[in-house]
Short mmCIF file of C-alpha atoms and ligand atoms in Angstrom, two decimals:
data_model
loop_
_atom_site.label_atom_id
_atom_site.label_comp_id
_atom_site.label_asym_id
_atom_site.label_seq_id
_atom_site.Cartn_x
_atom_site.Cartn_y
_atom_site.Cartn_z
CA MET A 1310 15.55 -17.40 14.25
CA GLN A 1311 18.52 -19.76 14.17
CA ASP A 1312 21.99 -18.62 13.20
CA ASN A 1313 21.94 -18.41 9.43
CA THR A 1314 25.18 -16.67 8.57
CA GLN A 1315 26.47 -19.68 6.63
CA ALA A 1316 23.99 -19.78 3.80
CA SER A 1317 25.15 -23.10 2.32
CA LYS A 1318 24.02 -25.15 5.32
CA PRO A 1319 20.38 -26.26 5.59
CA LEU A 1320 18.57 -23.41 7.32
CA TYR A 1321 15.07 -22.78 8.48
CA ILE A 1322 13.47 -19.69 9.98
CA ARG A 1323 11.24 -20.24 13.00
CA LEU A 1324 9.56 -17.10 14.26
CA ARG A 1325 8.27 -18.01 17.72
CA ALA A 1326 9.37 -20.61 20.25
CA ASN A 1327 5.99 -22.36 20.18
CA ASP A 1328 5.75 -22.55 16.35
CA ASN A 1329 5.58 -26.16 15.14
CA VAL A 1330 6.51 -25.22 11.57
CA ALA A 1331 9.36 -23.14 10.13
CA ILE A 1332 10.19 -22.03 6.60
CA VAL A 1333 13.12 -23.33 4.55
CA ALA A 1334 15.51 -20.44 3.94
CA ASN A 1335 17.88 -21.97 1.38
CA LYS A 1336 17.78 -20.72 -2.19
CA GLY A 1337 16.49 -23.55 -4.40
CA GLY A 1338 14.98 -25.37 -1.41
CA LEU A 1339 16.31 -28.54 0.25
CA GLN A 1340 16.42 -32.22 -0.69
CA PRO A 1341 15.33 -35.25 1.40
CA GLY A 1342 17.99 -36.14 3.96
CA ALA A 1343 19.08 -32.53 4.48
CA GLU A 1344 19.87 -32.12 8.17
CA PHE A 1345 19.52 -28.89 10.14
CA ALA A 1346 21.93 -27.84 12.88
CA GLY A 1347 19.49 -28.95 15.57
CA GLY A 1348 19.31 -32.50 14.13
CA LEU A 1349 15.98 -32.22 12.28
CA ARG A 1350 16.20 -34.26 9.04
CA LEU A 1351 13.98 -33.68 5.99
CA ILE A 1352 12.02 -36.70 4.82
CA GLU A 1353 11.02 -35.06 1.53
CA GLN A 1354 12.05 -32.23 -0.79
CA ILE A 1355 10.87 -28.74 0.33
CA PRO A 1356 11.03 -25.60 -1.86
CA GLN A 1357 12.44 -22.33 -0.50
CA GLY A 1358 9.95 -20.44 1.64
CA HIS A 1359 7.78 -23.51 2.24
CA LYS A 1360 7.09 -24.95 5.65
CA VAL A 1361 8.77 -27.88 7.36
CA ALA A 1362 7.13 -29.67 10.30
CA LEU A 1363 9.38 -29.31 13.33
CA GLU A 1364 7.52 -32.05 15.20
CA ASP A 1365 4.88 -34.70 14.48
CA ILE A 1366 1.48 -33.02 14.17
CA ALA A 1367 -1.61 -35.19 14.62
CA ALA A 1368 -4.66 -34.79 12.38
CA GLY A 1369 -6.77 -31.86 13.60
CA GLU A 1370 -3.98 -30.34 15.69
CA PRO A 1371 -3.12 -26.66 15.25
CA ILE A 1372 -0.33 -25.58 12.92
CA ARG A 1373 1.41 -22.54 14.42
CA ARG A 1374 3.51 -19.87 12.70
CA TYR A 1375 4.10 -16.33 14.08
CA GLY A 1376 2.89 -17.87 17.37
CA GLU A 1377 -0.61 -17.95 15.84
CA VAL A 1378 -2.75 -20.80 14.57
CA ILE A 1379 -2.60 -20.62 10.78
CA GLY A 1380 -4.65 -23.80 10.33
CA HIS A 1381 -5.24 -27.37 11.47
CA ALA A 1382 -3.60 -30.50 10.08
CA ALA A 1383 -5.84 -32.23 7.52
CA LYS A 1384 -4.08 -35.54 8.31
CA PRO A 1385 -1.08 -36.61 10.38
CA VAL A 1386 2.06 -34.65 9.46
CA ALA A 1387 5.42 -36.30 10.22
CA LYS A 1388 8.33 -34.34 11.61
CA GLY A 1389 10.66 -33.25 8.77
CA SER A 1390 7.95 -33.33 6.11
CA TRP A 1391 6.67 -30.59 3.82
CA VAL A 1392 3.59 -28.87 5.29
CA LYS A 1393 1.86 -28.32 1.97
CA GLU A 1394 -1.14 -26.09 1.44
CA SER A 1395 -3.43 -29.17 1.16
CA LEU A 1396 -2.40 -30.25 4.68
CA VAL A 1397 -3.43 -26.93 6.25
CA LEU A 1398 -7.18 -26.58 6.88
CA MET A 1399 -8.03 -22.88 7.12
CA PRO A 1400 -9.60 -21.83 10.42
CA GLU A 1401 -12.63 -19.57 10.73
CA ALA A 1402 -11.85 -15.85 10.82
CA PRO A 1403 -11.75 -14.47 14.38
CA SER A 1404 -15.20 -13.45 15.61
CA LEU A 1405 -15.79 -9.69 15.62
CA SER A 1406 -17.47 -9.82 18.99
CA ASN A 1407 -15.56 -10.08 22.27
CA LEU A 1408 -12.28 -8.86 20.75
CA PRO A 1409 -9.58 -7.57 23.12
CA GLN A 1410 -10.23 -4.05 24.44
CA ALA A 1411 -8.22 -1.00 23.32
CA ARG A 1412 -5.04 -0.55 25.35
CA GLY A 1413 -2.96 1.40 22.81
CA ALA A 1414 -2.83 4.48 25.04
CA GLN A 1415 -0.49 2.50 27.32
CA ILE A 1416 2.10 1.97 24.57
CA VAL A 1417 5.04 4.25 25.34
CA GLN A 1418 7.26 5.43 22.48
CA GLU A 1419 10.21 7.75 22.73
CA PRO A 1420 9.81 10.73 20.38
CA LEU A 1421 12.31 10.87 17.52
CA GLU A 1422 13.44 14.47 17.05
CA GLY A 1423 15.38 16.35 14.43
CA PHE A 1424 14.47 14.53 11.21
CA THR A 1425 13.36 16.69 8.29
CA PHE A 1426 12.79 16.55 4.55
CA GLU A 1427 12.69 19.15 1.80
CA GLY A 1428 9.05 19.30 0.76
CA TYR A 1429 6.54 21.58 -0.93
CA ARG A 1430 4.42 23.42 1.63
CA ASN A 1431 0.76 23.77 0.62
CA PRO A 1432 -1.75 26.50 1.50
CA ASP A 1433 -3.71 24.01 3.67
CA GLY A 1434 -0.61 23.27 5.79
CA SER A 1435 0.14 19.87 4.27
CA ALA A 1436 3.47 19.20 2.54
CA GLY A 1437 4.05 17.39 -0.75
CA THR A 1438 7.03 15.29 -1.78
CA LYS A 1439 6.36 16.26 -5.41
CA ASN A 1440 5.12 19.30 -7.30
CA ILE A 1441 2.65 17.85 -9.79
CA LEU A 1442 -0.30 19.26 -11.73
CA ALA A 1443 -3.26 16.88 -11.56
CA ILE A 1444 -6.06 17.06 -14.11
CA SER A 1445 -9.17 15.54 -12.55
CA THR A 1446 -11.86 14.01 -14.72
CA SER A 1447 -15.51 13.41 -13.91
CA VAL A 1448 -16.17 10.63 -16.41
CA GLN A 1449 -14.43 7.97 -18.48
CA CYS A 1450 -15.69 9.61 -21.73
CA VAL A 1451 -13.08 12.37 -21.47
CA ALA A 1452 -10.11 10.15 -20.59
CA GLY A 1453 -8.76 9.73 -24.12
CA THR A 1454 -8.98 13.47 -24.80
CA VAL A 1455 -7.29 14.36 -21.52
CA ASP A 1456 -4.51 11.84 -22.24
CA PHE A 1457 -4.10 13.51 -25.64
CA ALA A 1458 -3.90 16.95 -24.02
CA VAL A 1459 -1.42 15.71 -21.41
CA LYS A 1460 0.97 14.60 -24.17
CA ARG A 1461 0.87 18.16 -25.55
CA ILE A 1462 1.28 19.68 -22.09
CA ARG A 1463 4.32 17.48 -21.41
CA THR A 1464 6.08 18.40 -24.64
CA GLU A 1465 4.96 22.03 -25.09
CA LEU A 1466 4.54 23.38 -21.55
CA LEU A 1467 6.56 21.40 -19.01
CA PRO A 1468 9.95 22.50 -20.43
CA LYS A 1469 8.92 26.10 -19.59
CA TYR A 1470 8.24 25.17 -15.95
CA PRO A 1471 11.34 23.38 -14.63
CA ASN A 1472 10.13 23.38 -11.00
CA VAL A 1473 7.09 21.29 -11.87
CA ASP A 1474 7.73 17.54 -11.73
CA ASP A 1475 4.94 16.29 -13.96
CA VAL A 1476 1.36 16.55 -15.11
CA VAL A 1477 -0.94 13.65 -14.23
CA ALA A 1478 -4.35 12.82 -15.68
CA VAL A 1479 -6.59 11.35 -12.99
CA THR A 1480 -8.59 9.21 -15.40
CA HIS A 1481 -10.87 6.34 -14.42
CA ALA A 1482 -13.80 4.19 -15.53
CA TYR A 1483 -16.37 5.84 -13.23
CA GLY A 1484 -18.74 8.78 -13.67
CA CYS A 1485 -21.67 7.56 -15.74
CA GLY A 1486 -23.71 4.40 -16.19
CA VAL A 1487 -23.59 4.02 -12.42
CA ALA A 1488 -26.17 4.21 -9.62
CA ILE A 1489 -24.91 7.57 -8.40
CA ASN A 1490 -27.21 7.69 -5.36
CA ALA A 1491 -26.59 4.10 -4.18
CA PRO A 1492 -24.79 3.94 -0.80
CA GLY A 1493 -21.68 2.40 -2.39
CA ALA A 1494 -21.29 5.37 -4.78
CA ALA A 1495 -20.03 7.51 -1.91
CA VAL A 1496 -16.73 5.62 -2.04
CA PRO A 1497 -15.61 6.39 -5.63
CA ILE A 1498 -17.00 9.94 -5.43
CA ARG A 1499 -15.12 10.89 -2.27
CA THR A 1500 -12.05 9.11 -3.64
CA LEU A 1501 -12.07 11.41 -6.69
CA GLN A 1502 -12.77 14.51 -4.55
CA ASN A 1503 -9.91 13.69 -2.19
CA LEU A 1504 -7.48 12.63 -4.92
CA ALA A 1505 -7.61 16.20 -6.26
CA ARG A 1506 -6.55 17.41 -2.81
CA ASN A 1507 -3.51 15.13 -2.52
CA PRO A 1508 -0.62 17.22 -1.10
CA ASN A 1509 1.57 16.31 -4.09
CA PHE A 1510 -0.85 18.28 -6.31
CA GLY A 1511 -0.11 21.64 -4.68
CA GLY A 1512 -3.68 22.81 -4.16
CA GLU A 1513 -4.18 23.58 -7.87
CA VAL A 1514 -7.43 22.03 -9.04
CA MET A 1515 -8.73 21.61 -12.59
CA ILE A 1516 -11.49 19.30 -13.67
CA VAL A 1517 -12.38 18.15 -17.18
CA GLY A 1518 -15.90 16.83 -17.66
CA LEU A 1519 -18.12 15.94 -20.59
CA GLY A 1520 -21.36 17.72 -19.65
CA CYS A 1521 -24.12 15.10 -19.64
CA GLU A 1522 -22.59 12.65 -17.15
CA LYS A 1523 -24.16 11.52 -13.89
CA LEU A 1524 -21.15 12.61 -11.84
CA GLN A 1525 -21.35 16.34 -12.59
CA PRO A 1526 -17.86 17.90 -12.46
CA GLU A 1527 -18.75 20.39 -9.70
CA LEU A 1528 -19.27 17.39 -7.37
CA LEU A 1529 -15.51 16.87 -7.55
CA LEU A 1530 -14.60 20.36 -6.37
CA PRO A 1531 -13.10 20.29 -2.90
CA GLU A 1532 -15.40 21.47 -0.13
CA GLY A 1533 -15.77 25.23 0.00
CA MET A 1534 -14.99 25.61 -3.70
CA ALA A 1535 -18.27 24.24 -4.96
CA SER A 1536 -19.98 27.60 -5.58
CA PRO A 1537 -21.59 27.84 -9.02
CA ALA A 1538 -20.27 31.40 -9.27
CA ASP A 1539 -16.70 30.17 -9.55
CA ASP A 1540 -16.72 27.63 -12.35
CA SER A 1541 -13.25 28.55 -13.57
CA ASP A 1542 -11.68 25.28 -12.41
CA ILE A 1543 -14.02 23.22 -14.60
CA MET A 1544 -14.18 22.73 -18.36
CA ARG A 1545 -16.91 20.71 -20.07
CA MET A 1546 -16.19 19.27 -23.48
CA GLN A 1547 -19.83 19.78 -24.53
CA ASP A 1548 -19.57 23.53 -23.84
CA GLU A 1549 -21.17 25.16 -26.91
CA SER A 1550 -18.47 27.81 -27.13
CA LEU A 1551 -15.92 25.14 -28.11
CA THR A 1552 -15.76 24.19 -31.79
CA GLY A 1553 -14.01 20.97 -32.72
CA PHE A 1554 -11.44 18.76 -31.03
CA GLY A 1555 -8.66 21.32 -31.54
CA GLU A 1556 -10.42 23.98 -29.47
CA ILE A 1557 -11.35 21.46 -26.78
CA VAL A 1558 -7.72 20.40 -26.40
CA ASP A 1559 -6.52 24.03 -26.55
CA SER A 1560 -8.89 24.86 -23.71
CA ILE A 1561 -7.47 22.07 -21.52
CA VAL A 1562 -3.91 23.13 -22.37
CA ALA A 1563 -4.68 26.77 -21.51
CA MET A 1564 -6.16 25.81 -18.11
CA ALA A 1565 -3.06 23.73 -17.40
CA ASP A 1566 -0.73 26.55 -18.47
CA LYS A 1567 -2.17 28.95 -15.88
CA ARG A 1568 -1.82 26.42 -13.06
CA LEU A 1569 1.65 25.29 -14.10
CA GLY A 1570 2.78 28.90 -13.78
CA THR A 1571 1.61 28.99 -10.17
CA LEU A 1572 3.13 25.61 -9.33
CA ASN A 1573 6.43 26.61 -10.95
CA ARG A 1574 6.91 29.44 -8.43
CA ARG A 1575 7.05 26.96 -5.55
CA ARG A 1576 10.35 25.83 -4.00
CA ARG A 1577 11.21 22.98 -1.67
CA GLU A 1578 11.55 24.04 1.95
CA THR A 1579 12.62 22.23 5.12
CA CYS A 1580 9.66 20.44 6.70
CA PRO A 1581 9.62 18.24 9.81
CA ALA A 1582 9.36 14.49 9.15
CA ALA A 1583 6.00 14.86 10.94
CA ASP A 1584 4.59 16.28 7.69
CA LEU A 1585 5.09 13.00 5.82
CA VAL A 1586 2.11 10.82 4.97
CA VAL A 1587 3.46 7.37 4.13
CA GLY A 1588 1.28 4.56 2.80
CA LEU A 1589 2.33 0.94 3.30
CA GLN A 1590 1.36 -1.95 1.10
CA CYS A 1591 2.45 -5.40 0.00
CA GLY A 1592 1.88 -7.23 -3.24
CA GLY A 1593 3.09 -10.49 -4.70
CA SER A 1594 3.82 -11.73 -1.16
CA ASP A 1595 5.68 -14.89 -0.22
CA ALA A 1596 6.56 -16.68 3.02
CA PHE A 1597 9.52 -14.33 3.51
CA SER A 1598 7.29 -11.21 3.47
CA GLY A 1599 6.50 -11.58 7.14
CA VAL A 1600 10.11 -12.45 8.03
CA THR A 1601 12.20 -9.85 6.22
CA ALA A 1602 10.56 -6.99 4.28
CA ASN A 1603 7.43 -6.44 6.38
CA PRO A 1604 9.25 -6.44 9.76
CA ALA A 1605 11.81 -3.97 8.35
CA VAL A 1606 9.00 -1.74 7.05
CA GLY A 1607 7.31 -2.11 10.45
CA PHE A 1608 10.49 -0.88 12.12
CA ALA A 1609 10.60 2.11 9.72
CA ALA A 1610 6.89 2.73 10.41
CA ASP A 1611 7.63 2.94 14.15
CA LEU A 1612 10.44 5.45 13.46
CA LEU A 1613 8.08 7.58 11.35
CA VAL A 1614 5.36 7.51 14.01
CA ARG A 1615 7.92 8.44 16.68
CA ALA A 1616 8.96 11.35 14.44
CA GLY A 1617 5.33 12.51 14.39
CA ALA A 1618 4.48 11.42 10.83
CA THR A 1619 1.32 9.80 9.52
CA VAL A 1620 1.65 6.17 8.45
CA MET A 1621 -1.21 4.27 6.83
CA PHE A 1622 -1.57 0.52 6.58
CA SER A 1623 -4.47 -1.02 4.72
CA GLU A 1624 -5.69 -4.15 2.91
CA VAL A 1625 -8.70 -5.37 4.91
CA THR A 1626 -8.58 -9.01 3.74
CA GLU A 1627 -4.94 -9.17 4.82
CA VAL A 1628 -5.57 -7.91 8.34
CA ARG A 1629 -8.96 -9.57 8.95
CA ASP A 1630 -7.42 -12.70 10.45
CA ALA A 1631 -5.16 -10.61 12.70
CA ILE A 1632 -7.91 -8.32 14.02
CA HIS A 1633 -7.46 -9.76 17.54
CA LEU A 1634 -3.86 -8.45 17.42
CA LEU A 1635 -4.97 -4.96 16.29
CA THR A 1636 -7.87 -3.99 18.57
CA PRO A 1637 -5.60 -4.03 21.67
CA ARG A 1638 -3.31 -1.54 19.89
CA ALA A 1639 -6.12 1.01 19.31
CA VAL A 1640 -5.58 4.23 21.30
CA ASN A 1641 -9.17 4.19 22.51
CA GLN A 1642 -12.26 2.04 22.25
CA GLY A 1643 -13.69 4.32 19.53
CA VAL A 1644 -10.74 3.46 17.28
CA ALA A 1645 -11.06 -0.26 18.14
CA ASP A 1646 -14.77 -0.12 17.29
CA ALA A 1647 -13.95 1.61 13.99
CA LEU A 1648 -11.51 -1.19 13.13
CA ILE A 1649 -14.23 -3.75 13.83
CA ARG A 1650 -16.75 -1.70 11.80
CA GLU A 1651 -14.47 -1.77 8.74
CA MET A 1652 -13.88 -5.53 9.08
CA ASP A 1653 -17.62 -6.12 9.40
CA TRP A 1654 -18.39 -3.93 6.37
CA TYR A 1655 -15.90 -5.91 4.29
CA ASP A 1656 -17.19 -9.30 5.52
CA ARG A 1657 -20.63 -8.28 4.31
CA TYR A 1658 -19.26 -6.85 1.04
CA LEU A 1659 -17.54 -10.17 0.30
CA GLN A 1660 -20.69 -12.12 1.26
CA THR A 1661 -22.74 -10.08 -1.22
CA GLY A 1662 -20.36 -11.28 -3.93
CA GLU A 1663 -20.58 -14.85 -2.57
CA ALA A 1664 -16.87 -14.81 -1.75
CA ASP A 1665 -14.85 -14.79 1.43
CA ARG A 1666 -11.36 -13.74 2.49
CA SER A 1667 -9.88 -16.99 1.13
CA ALA A 1668 -10.31 -15.49 -2.36
CA ASN A 1669 -7.36 -13.19 -1.57
CA THR A 1670 -4.41 -15.59 -1.89
CA THR A 1671 -2.96 -15.86 -5.40
CA PRO A 1672 -1.24 -18.77 -7.16
CA GLY A 1673 2.03 -16.82 -6.74
CA ASN A 1674 1.49 -16.45 -2.97
CA LYS A 1675 1.05 -20.23 -2.75
CA THR A 1676 4.10 -21.00 -4.91
CA GLY A 1677 5.96 -18.65 -2.56
CA GLY A 1678 5.02 -20.79 0.42
CA LEU A 1679 1.90 -19.08 1.81
CA SER A 1680 -0.73 -21.73 2.47
CA ASN A 1681 -3.70 -19.49 3.12
CA ILE A 1682 -4.91 -15.98 3.98
CA VAL A 1683 -4.36 -16.53 7.70
CA GLU A 1684 -0.63 -17.12 7.19
CA LYS A 1685 -0.52 -14.21 4.71
CA ALA A 1686 -2.30 -11.89 7.16
CA MET A 1687 0.06 -12.69 10.03
CA GLY A 1688 2.97 -11.67 7.80
CA SER A 1689 1.13 -8.66 6.38
CA VAL A 1690 0.22 -6.85 9.62
CA ILE A 1691 3.85 -6.91 10.77
CA LYS A 1692 4.48 -3.92 8.50
CA SER A 1693 2.32 -1.83 10.83
CA GLY A 1694 5.11 -2.09 13.44
CA THR A 1695 4.27 -1.84 17.12
CA SER A 1696 2.86 1.70 17.43
CA PRO A 1697 -0.57 2.41 18.83
CA ILE A 1698 -3.28 2.72 16.15
CA SER A 1699 -4.52 6.29 16.38
CA GLY A 1700 -7.20 6.40 13.71
CA VAL A 1701 -9.28 4.51 11.15
CA LEU A 1702 -10.39 5.69 7.71
CA SER A 1703 -13.15 4.27 5.55
CA PRO A 1704 -12.09 3.75 1.91
CA GLY A 1705 -11.10 7.04 0.25
CA GLU A 1706 -11.53 9.27 3.33
CA ARG A 1707 -8.97 12.01 3.87
CA VAL A 1708 -6.60 11.41 6.74
CA ARG A 1709 -7.26 13.54 9.85
CA ASP A 1710 -4.83 12.24 12.48
CA LYS A 1711 -1.10 11.83 12.87
CA GLY A 1712 0.42 8.52 13.90
CA LEU A 1713 -0.43 5.02 12.71
CA ILE A 1714 -3.73 4.93 10.83
CA PHE A 1715 -5.65 1.96 9.49
CA ALA A 1716 -6.98 3.10 6.11
CA ALA A 1717 -9.50 0.45 5.07
CA THR A 1718 -8.97 -0.61 1.45
CA PRO A 1719 -9.12 -3.78 -0.61
CA ALA A 1720 -5.74 -5.52 -0.87
CA SER A 1721 -5.76 -5.20 -4.69
CA ASP A 1722 -2.52 -3.30 -5.33
CA PHE A 1723 -3.75 -0.41 -7.47
CA ILE A 1724 -7.07 0.04 -5.69
CA CYS A 1725 -5.20 0.21 -2.38
CA GLY A 1726 -2.64 2.66 -3.79
CA THR A 1727 -5.37 4.87 -5.28
CA LEU A 1728 -7.34 4.94 -2.01
CA GLN A 1729 -4.19 5.75 -0.01
CA LEU A 1730 -3.48 8.63 -2.44
CA ALA A 1731 -7.03 9.89 -1.83
CA SER A 1732 -6.37 9.71 1.90
CA GLY A 1733 -3.38 12.00 1.38
CA MET A 1734 -0.41 9.66 0.89
CA THR A 1735 2.70 11.45 -0.40
CA MET A 1736 5.08 8.46 -0.29
CA HIS A 1737 4.41 4.76 -0.81
CA VAL A 1738 6.43 1.84 0.55
CA PHE A 1739 5.66 -1.43 -1.18
CA THR A 1740 7.01 -4.85 -0.21
CA THR A 1741 7.13 -7.75 -2.64
CA GLY A 1742 8.35 -11.33 -2.61
CA ARG A 1743 7.32 -12.64 -6.02
CA GLY A 1744 8.15 -9.27 -7.65
CA THR A 1745 5.98 -6.57 -9.22
CA PRO A 1746 7.08 -3.48 -11.17
CA TYR A 1747 4.40 -1.37 -9.39
CA GLY A 1748 4.67 2.39 -9.80
CA LEU A 1749 2.44 5.45 -9.32
CA ALA A 1750 2.53 8.79 -11.11
CA ALA A 1751 1.30 10.78 -8.12
CA ALA A 1752 3.75 9.65 -5.41
CA PRO A 1753 7.15 7.97 -5.26
CA VAL A 1754 7.04 4.22 -4.59
CA ILE A 1755 9.90 2.58 -2.65
CA LYS A 1756 9.92 -1.13 -3.42
CA VAL A 1757 11.36 -3.52 -0.84
CA SER A 1758 12.09 -7.14 -1.76
CA THR A 1759 11.69 -9.99 0.70
CA ARG A 1760 14.49 -12.09 -0.84
CA SER A 1761 17.94 -11.18 -2.18
CA ASP A 1762 17.51 -13.31 -5.34
CA LEU A 1763 14.67 -11.00 -6.39
CA SER A 1764 16.61 -7.80 -5.76
CA GLU A 1765 19.60 -9.25 -7.67
CA ARG A 1766 17.48 -10.33 -10.63
CA TRP A 1767 15.46 -7.07 -10.56
CA HIS A 1768 18.41 -4.86 -9.64
CA ASP A 1769 16.88 -1.93 -11.53
CA LEU A 1770 13.36 -2.23 -10.09
CA ILE A 1771 13.84 -3.02 -6.38
CA ASP A 1772 15.02 -0.14 -4.17
CA VAL A 1773 15.77 -1.98 -0.92
CA ASP A 1774 16.82 -5.61 -0.41
CA ALA A 1775 15.39 -6.91 2.86
CA GLY A 1776 16.52 -10.44 1.95
CA THR A 1777 19.77 -9.60 3.74
CA ILE A 1778 17.82 -10.16 6.97
CA ALA A 1779 17.30 -13.85 6.09
CA THR A 1780 20.93 -14.37 5.08
CA GLY A 1781 22.23 -12.71 8.27
CA LYS A 1782 23.96 -9.82 6.47
CA ALA A 1783 21.70 -7.22 8.10
CA THR A 1784 19.24 -6.94 10.93
CA ILE A 1785 15.62 -5.83 10.84
CA GLU A 1786 16.78 -2.58 12.53
CA ASP A 1787 19.48 -1.98 9.86
CA VAL A 1788 17.04 -2.36 6.98
CA GLY A 1789 14.38 -0.40 8.89
CA TRP A 1790 16.72 2.59 9.25
CA GLN A 1791 17.76 2.22 5.60
CA ILE A 1792 14.08 2.47 4.55
CA PHE A 1793 13.46 5.42 6.90
CA ASN A 1794 16.45 7.35 5.53
CA LEU A 1795 15.52 6.52 1.95
CA ILE A 1796 11.99 7.86 2.59
CA LEU A 1797 13.51 11.20 3.70
CA ASP A 1798 15.88 11.31 0.69
CA VAL A 1799 13.17 10.47 -1.84
CA ALA A 1800 10.70 12.86 -0.17
CA SER A 1801 13.32 15.60 -0.56
CA GLY A 1802 13.97 14.86 -4.24
CA ARG A 1803 17.62 13.97 -3.42
CA LYS A 1804 17.17 10.38 -4.60
CA LYS A 1805 14.82 8.79 -7.10
CA THR A 1806 13.18 5.40 -6.76
CA TRP A 1807 13.49 2.96 -9.67
CA SER A 1808 9.83 3.43 -10.57
CA GLU A 1809 10.42 7.21 -10.76
CA HIS A 1810 13.60 6.64 -12.77
CA TRP A 1811 11.77 4.56 -15.40
CA GLY A 1812 8.51 6.52 -15.15
CA ILE A 1813 6.47 3.41 -14.34
CA HIS A 1814 3.02 4.91 -13.88
CA ASN A 1815 0.30 2.33 -13.43
CA SER A 1816 -3.25 3.63 -13.85
CA MET A 1817 -5.26 4.55 -10.82
CA ALA A 1818 -8.07 2.14 -10.00
CA LEU A 1819 -11.20 3.28 -8.16
CA PHE A 1820 -13.01 1.09 -5.65
CA ASN A 1821 -16.68 1.05 -6.61
CA PRO A 1822 -18.75 -1.12 -4.30
CA GLY A 1823 -21.95 0.36 -5.82
CA PRO A 1824 -24.03 -1.00 -8.71
CA VAL A 1825 -23.37 -0.22 -12.38
CA THR A 1826 -26.48 0.50 -14.44
CA1 LIG B 2104 -1.72 -5.33 -2.07
#
């Protein structure tokens, strides 16, 4: 990266010595004739975040960013010109056979000792960053009623229980009218089972069902609780002992009251940072994502892993083109094979829908300078840092290992967030370039912007400005430590994120790869 402390001069950001393109750093872009410190002169206008050719590139030659081939030139590209999306022919995804072998066990990291947070210890040994009552639901039919009951619970009950942060209805569109025995159904079902066990829900389970649905409520009880003798955690709206809507709602409110009393007796206690389960995600990415926000999050991810915590990165379509960079980081060949298995599953899933990974990039990504999914993926995986990958989860599986975990999910923001919550995430770190007001009810979301203009414009939505890395005001390490410390503060309830402050609670979204009937 060239010296960019004087932001008024034409500046580009080149990531690797052998890259033949760089991105324009200046706010508002640059005009033809603009000359960089090294003598390169622009021959056309280039918007901020878009790529400039650092040398002449012949038709068919590779275009390199991040030291990786992000495409091939569709026609000759002159030095100093704008490397537009139409000039970048997308390469094939890396083959899933003959990938580099697992060598992650050789990665040496110094342990990071002494970092703690004030969390809620659960009976199963996990620790929450919040003390929330979750009301699980087995079918969409009950969602409106549960939402109605939650309004009453918030106004009538929560004031009596000051140590409880919130009550959350886990409502969704699944549960009936679906092929419940199809192989794909396992994903939404285990997602709902595991959501109820999220550490931020304190081990208190209650499920509201209808009665006649395909997904019978007892299927959602955590393992070991599914005995028909103990049905006290389930209420069915069609239960013949309930007369009218009023009694149905009263019954839900009464179940909640009992559990809120238990949750209210809990207090925060000092927990090692190793008890954190942090999920990483990006959304509304731009060309700066892989330069500022994601590298800073990657640095924070390494700190968390060194402190013994669990860190999950996800979004299969955004790592698929970087799989050759991930298999060598697997701690053993079993983990490398699991990575490949998840990529292969998703390739086939996309094929079934007659789509491929190129369907991932959005108009906003492209306006932000990202030509294709390969370039987006190279910037996306940087948020996983440099730690060895110690485990792989299929969508919605509960996390079993400490360290850096690949939790396979779609890249769709709310589906990814929901699946990471099911895996046990208690804190979410979300990077954005274009800007999104993303928020979750079940876990705090720290939003990191890739550019300072976004964090200035959205001063009351963005928690961390990583754009300071591009303007030279801060280093990747500075912002990485800032994110790490903010994670500990938010996990302890000492600080609130903007999405918590405003109560921005986007709905959960299940991933259902199975057929609907
Ligand atoms: Ca995403």
